[in-house]
mmCIF file with all atom_site columns, C-alpha atoms in Angstrom:
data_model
loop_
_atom_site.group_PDB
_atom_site.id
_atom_site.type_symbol
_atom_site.label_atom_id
_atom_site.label_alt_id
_atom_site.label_comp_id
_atom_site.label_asym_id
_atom_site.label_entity_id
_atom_site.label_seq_id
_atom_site.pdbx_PDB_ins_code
_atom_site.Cartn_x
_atom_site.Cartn_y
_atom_site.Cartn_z
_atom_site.occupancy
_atom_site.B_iso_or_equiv
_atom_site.pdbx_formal_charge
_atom_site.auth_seq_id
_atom_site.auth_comp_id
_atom_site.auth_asym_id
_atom_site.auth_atom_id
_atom_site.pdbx_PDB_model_num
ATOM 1   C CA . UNK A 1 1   ? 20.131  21.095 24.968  1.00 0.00 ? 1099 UNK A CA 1
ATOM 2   C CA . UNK A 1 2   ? 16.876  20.025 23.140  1.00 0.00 ? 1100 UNK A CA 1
ATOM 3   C CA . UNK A 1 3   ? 18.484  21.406 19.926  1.00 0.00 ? 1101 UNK A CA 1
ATOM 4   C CA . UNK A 1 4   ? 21.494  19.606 21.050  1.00 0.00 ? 1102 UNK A CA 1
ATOM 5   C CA . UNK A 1 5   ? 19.763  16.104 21.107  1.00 0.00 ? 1103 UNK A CA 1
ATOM 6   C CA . UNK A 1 6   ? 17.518  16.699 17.502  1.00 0.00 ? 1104 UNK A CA 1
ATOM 7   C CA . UNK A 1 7   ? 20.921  17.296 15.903  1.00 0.00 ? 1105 UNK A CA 1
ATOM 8   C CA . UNK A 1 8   ? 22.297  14.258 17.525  1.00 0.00 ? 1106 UNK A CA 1
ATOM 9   C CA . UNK A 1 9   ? 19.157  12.020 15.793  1.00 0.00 ? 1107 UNK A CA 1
ATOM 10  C CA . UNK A 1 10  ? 19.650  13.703 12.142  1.00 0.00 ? 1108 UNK A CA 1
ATOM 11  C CA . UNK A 1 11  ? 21.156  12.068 9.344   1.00 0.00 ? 1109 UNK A CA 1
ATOM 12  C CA . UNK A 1 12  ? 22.796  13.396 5.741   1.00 0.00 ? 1110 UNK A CA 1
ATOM 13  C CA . UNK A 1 13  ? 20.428  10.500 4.201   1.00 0.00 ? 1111 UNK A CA 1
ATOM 14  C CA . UNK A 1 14  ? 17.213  12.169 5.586   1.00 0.00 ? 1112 UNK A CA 1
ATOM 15  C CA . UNK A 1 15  ? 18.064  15.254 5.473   1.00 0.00 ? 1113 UNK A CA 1
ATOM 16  C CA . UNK A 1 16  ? 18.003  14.626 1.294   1.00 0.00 ? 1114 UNK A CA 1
ATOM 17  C CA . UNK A 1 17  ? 15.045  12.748 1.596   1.00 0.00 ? 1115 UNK A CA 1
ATOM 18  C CA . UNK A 1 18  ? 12.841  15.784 3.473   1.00 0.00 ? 1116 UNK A CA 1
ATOM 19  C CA . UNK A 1 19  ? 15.018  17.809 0.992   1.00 0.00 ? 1117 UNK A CA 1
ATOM 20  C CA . UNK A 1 20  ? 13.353  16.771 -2.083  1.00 0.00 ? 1118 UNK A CA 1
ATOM 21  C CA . UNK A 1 21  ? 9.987   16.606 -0.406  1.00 0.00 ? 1119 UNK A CA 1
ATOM 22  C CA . UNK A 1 22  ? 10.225  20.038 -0.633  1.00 0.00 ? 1120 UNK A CA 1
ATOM 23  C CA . UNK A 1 23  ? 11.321  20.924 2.853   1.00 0.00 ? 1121 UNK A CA 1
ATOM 24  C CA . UNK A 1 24  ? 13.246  23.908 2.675   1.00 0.00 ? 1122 UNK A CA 1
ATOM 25  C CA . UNK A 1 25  ? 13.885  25.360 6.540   1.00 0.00 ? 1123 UNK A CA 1
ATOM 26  C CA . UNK A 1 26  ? 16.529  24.370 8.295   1.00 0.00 ? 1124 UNK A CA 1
ATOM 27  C CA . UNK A 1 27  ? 16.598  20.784 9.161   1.00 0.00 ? 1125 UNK A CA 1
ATOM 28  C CA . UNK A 1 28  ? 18.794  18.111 10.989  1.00 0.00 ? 1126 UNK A CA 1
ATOM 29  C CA . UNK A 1 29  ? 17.459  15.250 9.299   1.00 0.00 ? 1127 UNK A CA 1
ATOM 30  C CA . UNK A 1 30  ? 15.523  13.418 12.057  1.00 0.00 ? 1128 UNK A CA 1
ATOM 31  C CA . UNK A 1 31  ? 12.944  10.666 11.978  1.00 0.00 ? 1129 UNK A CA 1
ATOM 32  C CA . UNK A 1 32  ? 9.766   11.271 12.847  1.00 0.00 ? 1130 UNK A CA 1
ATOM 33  C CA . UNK A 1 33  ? 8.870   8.326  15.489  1.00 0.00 ? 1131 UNK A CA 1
ATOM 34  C CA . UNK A 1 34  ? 12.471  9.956  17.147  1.00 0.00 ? 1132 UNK A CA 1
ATOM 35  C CA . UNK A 1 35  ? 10.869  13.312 17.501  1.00 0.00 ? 1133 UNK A CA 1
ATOM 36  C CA . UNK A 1 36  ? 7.579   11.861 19.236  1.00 0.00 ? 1134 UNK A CA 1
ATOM 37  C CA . UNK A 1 37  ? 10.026  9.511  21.519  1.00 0.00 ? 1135 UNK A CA 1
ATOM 38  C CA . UNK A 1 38  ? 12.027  12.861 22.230  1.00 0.00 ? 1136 UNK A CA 1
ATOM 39  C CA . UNK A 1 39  ? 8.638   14.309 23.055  1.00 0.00 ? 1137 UNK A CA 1
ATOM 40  C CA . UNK A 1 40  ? 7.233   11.491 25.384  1.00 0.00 ? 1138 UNK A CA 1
ATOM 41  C CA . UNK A 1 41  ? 9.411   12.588 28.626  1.00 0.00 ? 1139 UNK A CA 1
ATOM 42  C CA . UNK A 1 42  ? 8.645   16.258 28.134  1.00 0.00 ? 1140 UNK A CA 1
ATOM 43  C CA . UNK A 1 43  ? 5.172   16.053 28.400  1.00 0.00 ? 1141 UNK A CA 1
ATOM 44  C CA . UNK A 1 44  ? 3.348   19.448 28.290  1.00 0.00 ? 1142 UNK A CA 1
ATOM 45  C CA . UNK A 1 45  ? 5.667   22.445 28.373  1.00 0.00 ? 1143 UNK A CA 1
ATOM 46  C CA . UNK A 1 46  ? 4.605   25.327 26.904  1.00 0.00 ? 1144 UNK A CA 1
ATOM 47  C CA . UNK A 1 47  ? 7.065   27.909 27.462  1.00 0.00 ? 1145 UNK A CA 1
ATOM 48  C CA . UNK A 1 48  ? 9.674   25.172 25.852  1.00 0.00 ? 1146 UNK A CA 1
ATOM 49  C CA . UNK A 1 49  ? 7.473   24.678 23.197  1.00 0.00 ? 1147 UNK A CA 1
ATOM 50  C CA . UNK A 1 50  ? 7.148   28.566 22.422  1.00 0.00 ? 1148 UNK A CA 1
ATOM 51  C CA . UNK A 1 51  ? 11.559  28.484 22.494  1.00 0.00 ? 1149 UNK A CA 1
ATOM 52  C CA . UNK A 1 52  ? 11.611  26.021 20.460  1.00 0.00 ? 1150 UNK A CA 1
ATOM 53  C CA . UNK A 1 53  ? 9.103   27.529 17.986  1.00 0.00 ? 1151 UNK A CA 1
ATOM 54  C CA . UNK A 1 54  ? 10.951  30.345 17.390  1.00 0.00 ? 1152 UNK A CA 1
ATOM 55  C CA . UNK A 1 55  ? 14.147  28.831 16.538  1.00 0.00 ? 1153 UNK A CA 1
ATOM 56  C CA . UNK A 1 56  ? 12.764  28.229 12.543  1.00 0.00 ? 1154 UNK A CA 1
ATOM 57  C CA . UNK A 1 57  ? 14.250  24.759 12.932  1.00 0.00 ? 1155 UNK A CA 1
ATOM 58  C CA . UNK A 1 58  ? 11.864  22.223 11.302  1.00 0.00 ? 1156 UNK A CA 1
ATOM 59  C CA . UNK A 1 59  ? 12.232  18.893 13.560  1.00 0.00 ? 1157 UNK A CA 1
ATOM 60  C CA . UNK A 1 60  ? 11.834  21.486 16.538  1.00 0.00 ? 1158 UNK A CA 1
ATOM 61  C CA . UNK A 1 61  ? 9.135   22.981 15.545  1.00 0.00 ? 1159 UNK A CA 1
ATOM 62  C CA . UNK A 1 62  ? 7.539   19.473 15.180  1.00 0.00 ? 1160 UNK A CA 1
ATOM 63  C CA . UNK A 1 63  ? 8.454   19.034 18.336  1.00 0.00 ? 1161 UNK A CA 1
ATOM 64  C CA . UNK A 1 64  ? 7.195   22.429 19.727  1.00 0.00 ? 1162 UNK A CA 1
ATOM 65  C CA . UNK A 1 65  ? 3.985   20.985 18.419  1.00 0.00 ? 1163 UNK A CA 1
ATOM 66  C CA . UNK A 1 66  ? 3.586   17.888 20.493  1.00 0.00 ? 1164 UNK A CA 1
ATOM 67  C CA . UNK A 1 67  ? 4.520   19.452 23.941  1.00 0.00 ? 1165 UNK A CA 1
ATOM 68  C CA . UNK A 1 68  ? 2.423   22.688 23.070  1.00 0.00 ? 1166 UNK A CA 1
ATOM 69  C CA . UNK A 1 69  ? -0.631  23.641 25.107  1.00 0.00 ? 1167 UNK A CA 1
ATOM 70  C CA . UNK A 1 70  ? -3.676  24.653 22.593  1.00 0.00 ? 1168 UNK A CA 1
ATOM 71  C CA . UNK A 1 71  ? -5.493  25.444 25.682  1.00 0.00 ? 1169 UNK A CA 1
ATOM 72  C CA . UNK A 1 72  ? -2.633  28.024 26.628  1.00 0.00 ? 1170 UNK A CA 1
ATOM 73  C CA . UNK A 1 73  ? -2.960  29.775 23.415  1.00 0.00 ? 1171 UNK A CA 1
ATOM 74  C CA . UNK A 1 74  ? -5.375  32.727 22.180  1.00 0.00 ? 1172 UNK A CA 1
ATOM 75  C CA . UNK A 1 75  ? -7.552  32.530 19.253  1.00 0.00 ? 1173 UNK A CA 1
ATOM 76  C CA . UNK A 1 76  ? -4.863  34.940 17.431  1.00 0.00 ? 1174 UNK A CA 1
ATOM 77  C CA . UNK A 1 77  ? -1.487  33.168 18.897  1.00 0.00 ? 1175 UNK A CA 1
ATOM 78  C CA . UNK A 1 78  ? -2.457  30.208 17.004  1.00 0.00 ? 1176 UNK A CA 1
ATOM 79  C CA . UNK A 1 79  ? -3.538  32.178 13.715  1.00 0.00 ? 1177 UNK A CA 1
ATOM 80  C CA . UNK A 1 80  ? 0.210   33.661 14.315  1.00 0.00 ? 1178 UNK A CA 1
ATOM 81  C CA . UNK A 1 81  ? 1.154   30.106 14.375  1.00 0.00 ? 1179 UNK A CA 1
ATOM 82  C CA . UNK A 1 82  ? -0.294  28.540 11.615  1.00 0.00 ? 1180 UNK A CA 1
ATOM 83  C CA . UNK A 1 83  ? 0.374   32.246 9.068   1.00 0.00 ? 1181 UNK A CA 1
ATOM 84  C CA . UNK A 1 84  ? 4.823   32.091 10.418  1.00 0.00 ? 1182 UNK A CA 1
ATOM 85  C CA . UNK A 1 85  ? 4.689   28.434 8.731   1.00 0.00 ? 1183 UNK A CA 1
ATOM 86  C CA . UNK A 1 86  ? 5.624   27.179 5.323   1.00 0.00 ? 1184 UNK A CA 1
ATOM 87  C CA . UNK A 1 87  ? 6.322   23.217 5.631   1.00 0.00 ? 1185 UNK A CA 1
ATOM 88  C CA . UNK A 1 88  ? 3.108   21.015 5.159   1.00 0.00 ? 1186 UNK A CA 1
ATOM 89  C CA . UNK A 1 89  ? 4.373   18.675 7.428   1.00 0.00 ? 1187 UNK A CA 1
ATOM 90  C CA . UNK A 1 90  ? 4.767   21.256 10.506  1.00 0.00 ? 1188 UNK A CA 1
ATOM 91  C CA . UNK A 1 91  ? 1.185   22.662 9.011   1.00 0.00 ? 1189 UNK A CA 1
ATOM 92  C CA . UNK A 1 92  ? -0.293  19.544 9.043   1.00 0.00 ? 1190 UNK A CA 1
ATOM 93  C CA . UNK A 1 93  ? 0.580   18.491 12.914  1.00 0.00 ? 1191 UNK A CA 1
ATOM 94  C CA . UNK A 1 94  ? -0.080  21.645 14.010  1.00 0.00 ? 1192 UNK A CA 1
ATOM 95  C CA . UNK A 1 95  ? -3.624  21.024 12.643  1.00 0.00 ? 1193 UNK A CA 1
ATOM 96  C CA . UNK A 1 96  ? -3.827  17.670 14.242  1.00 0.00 ? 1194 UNK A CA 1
ATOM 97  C CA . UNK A 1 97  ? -2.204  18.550 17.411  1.00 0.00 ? 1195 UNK A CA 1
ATOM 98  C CA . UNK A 1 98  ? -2.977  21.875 18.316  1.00 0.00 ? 1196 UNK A CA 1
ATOM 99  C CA . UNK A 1 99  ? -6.168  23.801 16.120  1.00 0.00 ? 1197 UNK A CA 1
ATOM 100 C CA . UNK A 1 100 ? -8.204  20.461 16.221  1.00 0.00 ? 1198 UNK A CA 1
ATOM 101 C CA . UNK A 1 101 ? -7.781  20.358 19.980  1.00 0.00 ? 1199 UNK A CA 1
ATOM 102 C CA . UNK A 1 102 ? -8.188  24.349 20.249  1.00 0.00 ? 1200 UNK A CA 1
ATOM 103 C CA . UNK A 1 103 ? -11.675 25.778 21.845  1.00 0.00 ? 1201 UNK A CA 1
ATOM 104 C CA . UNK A 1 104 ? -12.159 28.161 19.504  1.00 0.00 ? 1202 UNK A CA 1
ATOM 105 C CA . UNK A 1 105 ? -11.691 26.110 16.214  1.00 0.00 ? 1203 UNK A CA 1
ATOM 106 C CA . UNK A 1 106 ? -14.790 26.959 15.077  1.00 0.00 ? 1204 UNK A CA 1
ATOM 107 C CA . UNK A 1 107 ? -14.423 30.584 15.089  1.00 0.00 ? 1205 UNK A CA 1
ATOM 108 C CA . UNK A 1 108 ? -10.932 30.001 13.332  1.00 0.00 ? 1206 UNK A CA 1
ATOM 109 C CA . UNK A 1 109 ? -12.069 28.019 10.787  1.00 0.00 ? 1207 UNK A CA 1
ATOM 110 C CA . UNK A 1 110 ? -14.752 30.613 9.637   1.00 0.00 ? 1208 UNK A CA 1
ATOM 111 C CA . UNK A 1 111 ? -12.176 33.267 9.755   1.00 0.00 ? 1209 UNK A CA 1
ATOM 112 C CA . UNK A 1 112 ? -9.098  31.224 8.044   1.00 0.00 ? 1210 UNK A CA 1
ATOM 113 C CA . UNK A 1 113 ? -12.263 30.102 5.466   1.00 0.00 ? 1211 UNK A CA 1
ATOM 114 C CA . UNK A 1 114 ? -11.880 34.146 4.074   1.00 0.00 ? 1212 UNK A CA 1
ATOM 115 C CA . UNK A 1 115 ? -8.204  34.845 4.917   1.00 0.00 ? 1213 UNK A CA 1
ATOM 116 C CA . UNK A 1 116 ? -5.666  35.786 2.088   1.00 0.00 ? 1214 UNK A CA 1
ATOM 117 C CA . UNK A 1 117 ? -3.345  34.337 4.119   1.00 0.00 ? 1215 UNK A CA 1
ATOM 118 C CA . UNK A 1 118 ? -2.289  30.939 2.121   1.00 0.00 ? 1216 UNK A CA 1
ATOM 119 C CA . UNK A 1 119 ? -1.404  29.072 5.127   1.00 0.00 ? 1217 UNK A CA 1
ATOM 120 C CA . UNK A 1 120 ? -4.196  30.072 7.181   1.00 0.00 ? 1218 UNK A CA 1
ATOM 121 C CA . UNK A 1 121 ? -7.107  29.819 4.328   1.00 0.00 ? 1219 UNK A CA 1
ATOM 122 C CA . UNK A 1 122 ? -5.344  25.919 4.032   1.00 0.00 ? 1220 UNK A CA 1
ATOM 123 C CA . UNK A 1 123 ? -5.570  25.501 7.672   1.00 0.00 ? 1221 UNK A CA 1
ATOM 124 C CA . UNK A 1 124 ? -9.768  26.765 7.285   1.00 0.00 ? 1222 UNK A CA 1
ATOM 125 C CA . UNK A 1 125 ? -10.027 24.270 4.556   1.00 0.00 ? 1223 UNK A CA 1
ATOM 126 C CA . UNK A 1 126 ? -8.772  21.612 6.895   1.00 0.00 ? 1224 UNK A CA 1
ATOM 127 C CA . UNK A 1 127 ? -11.109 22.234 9.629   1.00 0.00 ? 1225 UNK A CA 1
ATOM 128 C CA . UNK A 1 128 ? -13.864 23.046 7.081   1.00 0.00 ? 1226 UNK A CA 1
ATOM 129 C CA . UNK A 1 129 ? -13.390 18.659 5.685   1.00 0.00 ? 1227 UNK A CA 1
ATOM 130 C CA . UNK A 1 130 ? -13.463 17.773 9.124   1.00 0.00 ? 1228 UNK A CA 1
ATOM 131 C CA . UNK A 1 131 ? -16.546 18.751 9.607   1.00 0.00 ? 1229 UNK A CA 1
ATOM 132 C CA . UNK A 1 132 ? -18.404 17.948 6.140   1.00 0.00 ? 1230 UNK A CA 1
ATOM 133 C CA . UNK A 1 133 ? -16.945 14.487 7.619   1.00 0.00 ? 1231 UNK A CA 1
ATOM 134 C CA . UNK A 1 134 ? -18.367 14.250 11.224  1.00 0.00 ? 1232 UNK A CA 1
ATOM 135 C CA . UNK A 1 135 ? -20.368 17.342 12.000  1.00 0.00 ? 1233 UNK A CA 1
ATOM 136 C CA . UNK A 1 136 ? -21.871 18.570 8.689   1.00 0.00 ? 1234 UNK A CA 1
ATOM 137 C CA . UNK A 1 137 ? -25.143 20.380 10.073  1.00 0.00 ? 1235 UNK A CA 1
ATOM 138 C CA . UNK A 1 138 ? -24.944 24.003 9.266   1.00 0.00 ? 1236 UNK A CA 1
ATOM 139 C CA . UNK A 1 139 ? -22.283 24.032 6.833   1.00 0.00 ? 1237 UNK A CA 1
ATOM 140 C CA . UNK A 1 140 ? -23.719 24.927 3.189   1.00 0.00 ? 1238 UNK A CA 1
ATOM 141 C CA . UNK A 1 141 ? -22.482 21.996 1.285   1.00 0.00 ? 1239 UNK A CA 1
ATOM 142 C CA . UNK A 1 142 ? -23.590 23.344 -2.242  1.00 0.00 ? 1240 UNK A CA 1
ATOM 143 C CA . UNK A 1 143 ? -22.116 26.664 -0.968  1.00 0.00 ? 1241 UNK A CA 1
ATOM 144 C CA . UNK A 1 144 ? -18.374 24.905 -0.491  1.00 0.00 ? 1242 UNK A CA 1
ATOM 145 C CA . UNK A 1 145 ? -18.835 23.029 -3.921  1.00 0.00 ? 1243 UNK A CA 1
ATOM 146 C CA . UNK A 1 146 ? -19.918 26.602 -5.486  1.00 0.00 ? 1244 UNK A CA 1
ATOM 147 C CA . UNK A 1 147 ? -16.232 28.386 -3.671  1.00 0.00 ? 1245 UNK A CA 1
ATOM 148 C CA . UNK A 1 148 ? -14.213 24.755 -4.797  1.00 0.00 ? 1246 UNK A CA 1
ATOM 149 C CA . UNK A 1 149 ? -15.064 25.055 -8.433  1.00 0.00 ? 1247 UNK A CA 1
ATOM 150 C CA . UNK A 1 150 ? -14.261 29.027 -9.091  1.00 0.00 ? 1248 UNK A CA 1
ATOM 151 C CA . UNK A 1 151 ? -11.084 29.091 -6.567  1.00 0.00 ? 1249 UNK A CA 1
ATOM 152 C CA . UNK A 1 152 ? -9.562  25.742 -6.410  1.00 0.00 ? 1250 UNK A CA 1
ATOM 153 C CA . UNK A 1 153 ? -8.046  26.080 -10.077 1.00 0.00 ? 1251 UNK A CA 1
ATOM 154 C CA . UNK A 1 154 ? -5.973  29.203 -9.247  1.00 0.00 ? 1252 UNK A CA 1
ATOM 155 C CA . UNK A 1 155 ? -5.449  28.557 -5.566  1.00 0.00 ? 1253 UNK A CA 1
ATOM 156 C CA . UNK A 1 156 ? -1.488  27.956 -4.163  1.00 0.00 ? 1254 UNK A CA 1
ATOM 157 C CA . UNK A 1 157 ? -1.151  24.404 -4.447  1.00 0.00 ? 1255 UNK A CA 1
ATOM 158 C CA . UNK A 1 158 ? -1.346  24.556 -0.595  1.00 0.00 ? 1256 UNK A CA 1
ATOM 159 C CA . UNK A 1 159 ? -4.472  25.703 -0.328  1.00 0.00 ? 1257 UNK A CA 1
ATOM 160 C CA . UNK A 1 160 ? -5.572  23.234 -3.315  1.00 0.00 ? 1258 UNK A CA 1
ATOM 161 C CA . UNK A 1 161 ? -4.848  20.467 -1.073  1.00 0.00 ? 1259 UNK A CA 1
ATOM 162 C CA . UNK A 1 162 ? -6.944  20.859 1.592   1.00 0.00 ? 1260 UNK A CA 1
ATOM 163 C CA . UNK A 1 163 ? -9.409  22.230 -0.557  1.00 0.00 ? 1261 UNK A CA 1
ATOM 164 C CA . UNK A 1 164 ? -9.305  19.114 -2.080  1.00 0.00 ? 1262 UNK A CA 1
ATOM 165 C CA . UNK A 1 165 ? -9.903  17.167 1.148   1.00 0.00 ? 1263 UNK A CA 1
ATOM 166 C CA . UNK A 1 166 ? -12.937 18.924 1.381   1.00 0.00 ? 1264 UNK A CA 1
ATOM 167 C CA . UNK A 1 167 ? -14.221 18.579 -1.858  1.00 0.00 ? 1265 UNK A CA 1
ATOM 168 C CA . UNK A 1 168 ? -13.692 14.195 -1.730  1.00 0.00 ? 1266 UNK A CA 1
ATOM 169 C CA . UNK A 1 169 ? -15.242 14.561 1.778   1.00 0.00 ? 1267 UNK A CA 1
ATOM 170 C CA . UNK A 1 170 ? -18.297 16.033 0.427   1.00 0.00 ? 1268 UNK A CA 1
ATOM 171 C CA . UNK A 1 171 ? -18.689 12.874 -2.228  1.00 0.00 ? 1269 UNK A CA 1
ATOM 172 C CA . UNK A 1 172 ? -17.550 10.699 0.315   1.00 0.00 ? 1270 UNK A CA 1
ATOM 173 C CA . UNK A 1 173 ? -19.998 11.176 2.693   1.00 0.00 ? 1271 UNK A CA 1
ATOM 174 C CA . UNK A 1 174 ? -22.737 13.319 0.836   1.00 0.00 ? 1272 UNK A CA 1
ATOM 175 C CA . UNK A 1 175 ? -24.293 10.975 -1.318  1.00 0.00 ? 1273 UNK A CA 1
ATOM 176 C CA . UNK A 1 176 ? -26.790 13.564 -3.265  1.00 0.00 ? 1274 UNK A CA 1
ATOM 177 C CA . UNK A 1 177 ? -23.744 15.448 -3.882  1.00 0.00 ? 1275 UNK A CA 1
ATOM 178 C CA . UNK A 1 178 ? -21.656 12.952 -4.720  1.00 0.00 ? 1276 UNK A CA 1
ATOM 179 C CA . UNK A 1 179 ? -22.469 13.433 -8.426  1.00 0.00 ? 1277 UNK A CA 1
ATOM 180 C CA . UNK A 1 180 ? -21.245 17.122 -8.721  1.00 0.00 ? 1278 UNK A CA 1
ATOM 181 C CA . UNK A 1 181 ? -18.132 16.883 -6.267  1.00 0.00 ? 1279 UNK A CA 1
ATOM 182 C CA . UNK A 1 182 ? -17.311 13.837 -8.707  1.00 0.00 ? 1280 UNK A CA 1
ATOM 183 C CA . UNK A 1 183 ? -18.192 16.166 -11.638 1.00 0.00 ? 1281 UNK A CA 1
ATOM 184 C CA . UNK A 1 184 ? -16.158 18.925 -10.425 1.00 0.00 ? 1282 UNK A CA 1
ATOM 185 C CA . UNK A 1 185 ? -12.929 16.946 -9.539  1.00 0.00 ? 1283 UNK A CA 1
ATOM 186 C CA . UNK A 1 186 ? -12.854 15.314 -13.388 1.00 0.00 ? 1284 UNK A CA 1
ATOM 187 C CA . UNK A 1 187 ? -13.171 18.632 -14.823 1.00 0.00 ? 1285 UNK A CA 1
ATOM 188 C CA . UNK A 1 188 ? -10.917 20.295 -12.624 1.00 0.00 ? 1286 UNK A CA 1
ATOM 189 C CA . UNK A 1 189 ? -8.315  17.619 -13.315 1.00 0.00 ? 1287 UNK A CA 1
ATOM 190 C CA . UNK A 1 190 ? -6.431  18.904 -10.076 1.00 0.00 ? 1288 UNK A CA 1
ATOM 191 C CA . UNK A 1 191 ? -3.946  15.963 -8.956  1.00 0.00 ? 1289 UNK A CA 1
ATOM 192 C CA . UNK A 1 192 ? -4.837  13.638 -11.819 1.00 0.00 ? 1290 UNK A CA 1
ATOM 193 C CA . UNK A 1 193 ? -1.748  12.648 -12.398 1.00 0.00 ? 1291 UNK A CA 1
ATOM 194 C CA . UNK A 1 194 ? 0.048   12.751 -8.815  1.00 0.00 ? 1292 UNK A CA 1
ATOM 195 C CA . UNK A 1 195 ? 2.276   10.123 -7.984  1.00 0.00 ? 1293 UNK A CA 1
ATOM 196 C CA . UNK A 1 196 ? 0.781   7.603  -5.956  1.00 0.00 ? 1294 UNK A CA 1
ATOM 197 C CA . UNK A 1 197 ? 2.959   4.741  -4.373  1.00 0.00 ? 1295 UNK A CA 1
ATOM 198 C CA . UNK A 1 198 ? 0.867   1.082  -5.113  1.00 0.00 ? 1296 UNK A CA 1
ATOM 199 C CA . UNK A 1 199 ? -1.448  0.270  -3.010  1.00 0.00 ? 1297 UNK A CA 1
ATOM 200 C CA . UNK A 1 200 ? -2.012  4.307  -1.210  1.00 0.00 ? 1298 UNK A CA 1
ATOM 201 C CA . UNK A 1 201 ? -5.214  5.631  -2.721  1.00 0.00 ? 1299 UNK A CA 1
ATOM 202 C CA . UNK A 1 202 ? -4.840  8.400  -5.590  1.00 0.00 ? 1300 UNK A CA 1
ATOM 203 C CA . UNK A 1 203 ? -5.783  11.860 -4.087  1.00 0.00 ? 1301 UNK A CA 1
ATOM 204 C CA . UNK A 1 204 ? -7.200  12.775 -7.849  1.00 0.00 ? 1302 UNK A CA 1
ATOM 205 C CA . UNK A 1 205 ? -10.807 13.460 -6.145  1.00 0.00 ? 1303 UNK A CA 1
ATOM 206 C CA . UNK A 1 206 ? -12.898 10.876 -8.214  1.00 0.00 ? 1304 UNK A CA 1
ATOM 207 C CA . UNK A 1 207 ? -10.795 8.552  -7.633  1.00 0.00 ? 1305 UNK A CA 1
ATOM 208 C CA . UNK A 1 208 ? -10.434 9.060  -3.921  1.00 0.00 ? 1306 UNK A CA 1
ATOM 209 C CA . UNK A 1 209 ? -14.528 9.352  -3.527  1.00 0.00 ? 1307 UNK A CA 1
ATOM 210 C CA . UNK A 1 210 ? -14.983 5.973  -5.688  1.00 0.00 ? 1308 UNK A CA 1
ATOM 211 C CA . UNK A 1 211 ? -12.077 4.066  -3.939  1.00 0.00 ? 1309 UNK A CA 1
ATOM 212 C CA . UNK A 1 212 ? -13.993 5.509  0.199   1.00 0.00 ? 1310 UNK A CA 1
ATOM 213 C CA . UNK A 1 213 ? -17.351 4.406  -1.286  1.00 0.00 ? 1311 UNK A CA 1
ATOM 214 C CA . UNK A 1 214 ? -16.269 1.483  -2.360  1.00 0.00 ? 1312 UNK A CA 1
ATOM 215 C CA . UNK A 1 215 ? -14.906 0.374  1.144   1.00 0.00 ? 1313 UNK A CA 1
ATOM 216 C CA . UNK A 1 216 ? -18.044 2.035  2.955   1.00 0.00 ? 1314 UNK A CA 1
ATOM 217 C CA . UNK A 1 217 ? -20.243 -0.240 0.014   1.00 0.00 ? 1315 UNK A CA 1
ATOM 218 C CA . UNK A 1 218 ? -18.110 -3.401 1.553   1.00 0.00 ? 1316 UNK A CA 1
ATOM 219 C CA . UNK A 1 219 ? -17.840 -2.614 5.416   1.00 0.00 ? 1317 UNK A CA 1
ATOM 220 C CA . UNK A 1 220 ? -21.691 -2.706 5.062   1.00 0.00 ? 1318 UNK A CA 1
ATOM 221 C CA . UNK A 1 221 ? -22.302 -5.781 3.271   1.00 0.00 ? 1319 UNK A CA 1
#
């Protein structure tokens, strides 16, 4: 029925679109303000999010995501989660919707932050720039800046972004480190030349750190 209703939203048109964006699951082609609106009446329902989850499709595993219960889940059902994904966009809710909200983030993000696992060291990465951002104290900043300049260069380009995040969060909000992190981005080079559309901010790190500083330098004045 649910699967029923997503293929019933999709279009040919986005389906190309999520195509060349590199999605490459199965897909129906739906928008994502439909999928939340699909999501609004169901409210919490794990055991349809867990049906839907398996299915592989990738609007209902969005879906799966905003009806989930992180509460519901163990420590290593969400690591079994984040490690049977490959799209960034399904990776990227699931880290807003579900590990952020998990009680044992903590504990996940300091085992994802040594996991061969691509998807699940990206996920520690994530969680690891959340907290150089808004809970910093007993993290080893230097220590993250030391691990971001020998691995980010041959990580999987998954892993680089988040990586990333967490090397522009330390020079956003790290002023004595600012210098390095914007020393280490330049000679890294890593997304120097991605395409940004006008007027988004360039995720190249010294560009992103001087563009957040900037604001922060006007927001205060």
């Amino acid at each position: 029925m649910i699967l029923n209703d997503l293929e019933g939203l999709g279009s040919e048109k986005l389906r190309g679109q999520n195509a060349n964006r590199g999605v490459h699951s199965q897909q129906f082609g739906v928008k994502l303000g439909d999928i939340r609106k699909l999501a609004k009446p169901l409210g919490t329902n794990h055991a349809l999010a867990l049906d839907l989850w398996q299915t592989e499709v990738f609007e209902a595993r969005l879906l799966a995501i905003l009806i989930i219960d992180p509460k519901a889940l163990a420590a290593d059902e969400v690591t079994a989660l984040v490690c049977a994904n490959s799209e960034m966009q399904v990776a990227d809710w699931l880290s807003a919707y579900v590990i952020k909200k998990h009680p044992n983030k903590e504990t996940l993000r300091a085992d994802w932050m040594q996991a061969p696992h691509p998807m699940a060291a990206r996920a520690g990465w994530s969680l690891t720039a959340e907290r150089i951002e808004k809970t910093p104290d007993g993290l080893d900043l230097p220590a993250l800046l030391d691990r971001i300049e020998a691995e980010m260069p041959a990580a999987p380009p998954e892993v680089q972004w988040t990586m990333n995040m967490a090397l522009a969060n330390i020079g956003i909000h790290h002023a004595a480190l600012r210098p390095r992190a914007l020393d280490i981005g330049e000679r890294l080079g890593i997304f120097r030349d991605y395409p940004t559309p006008k007027g988004c901010t360039s995720p190249f790190a010294p560009l992103w750190i001087g563009e957040m500083v900037r604001r922060q330098a006007v927001a205060t004045a």
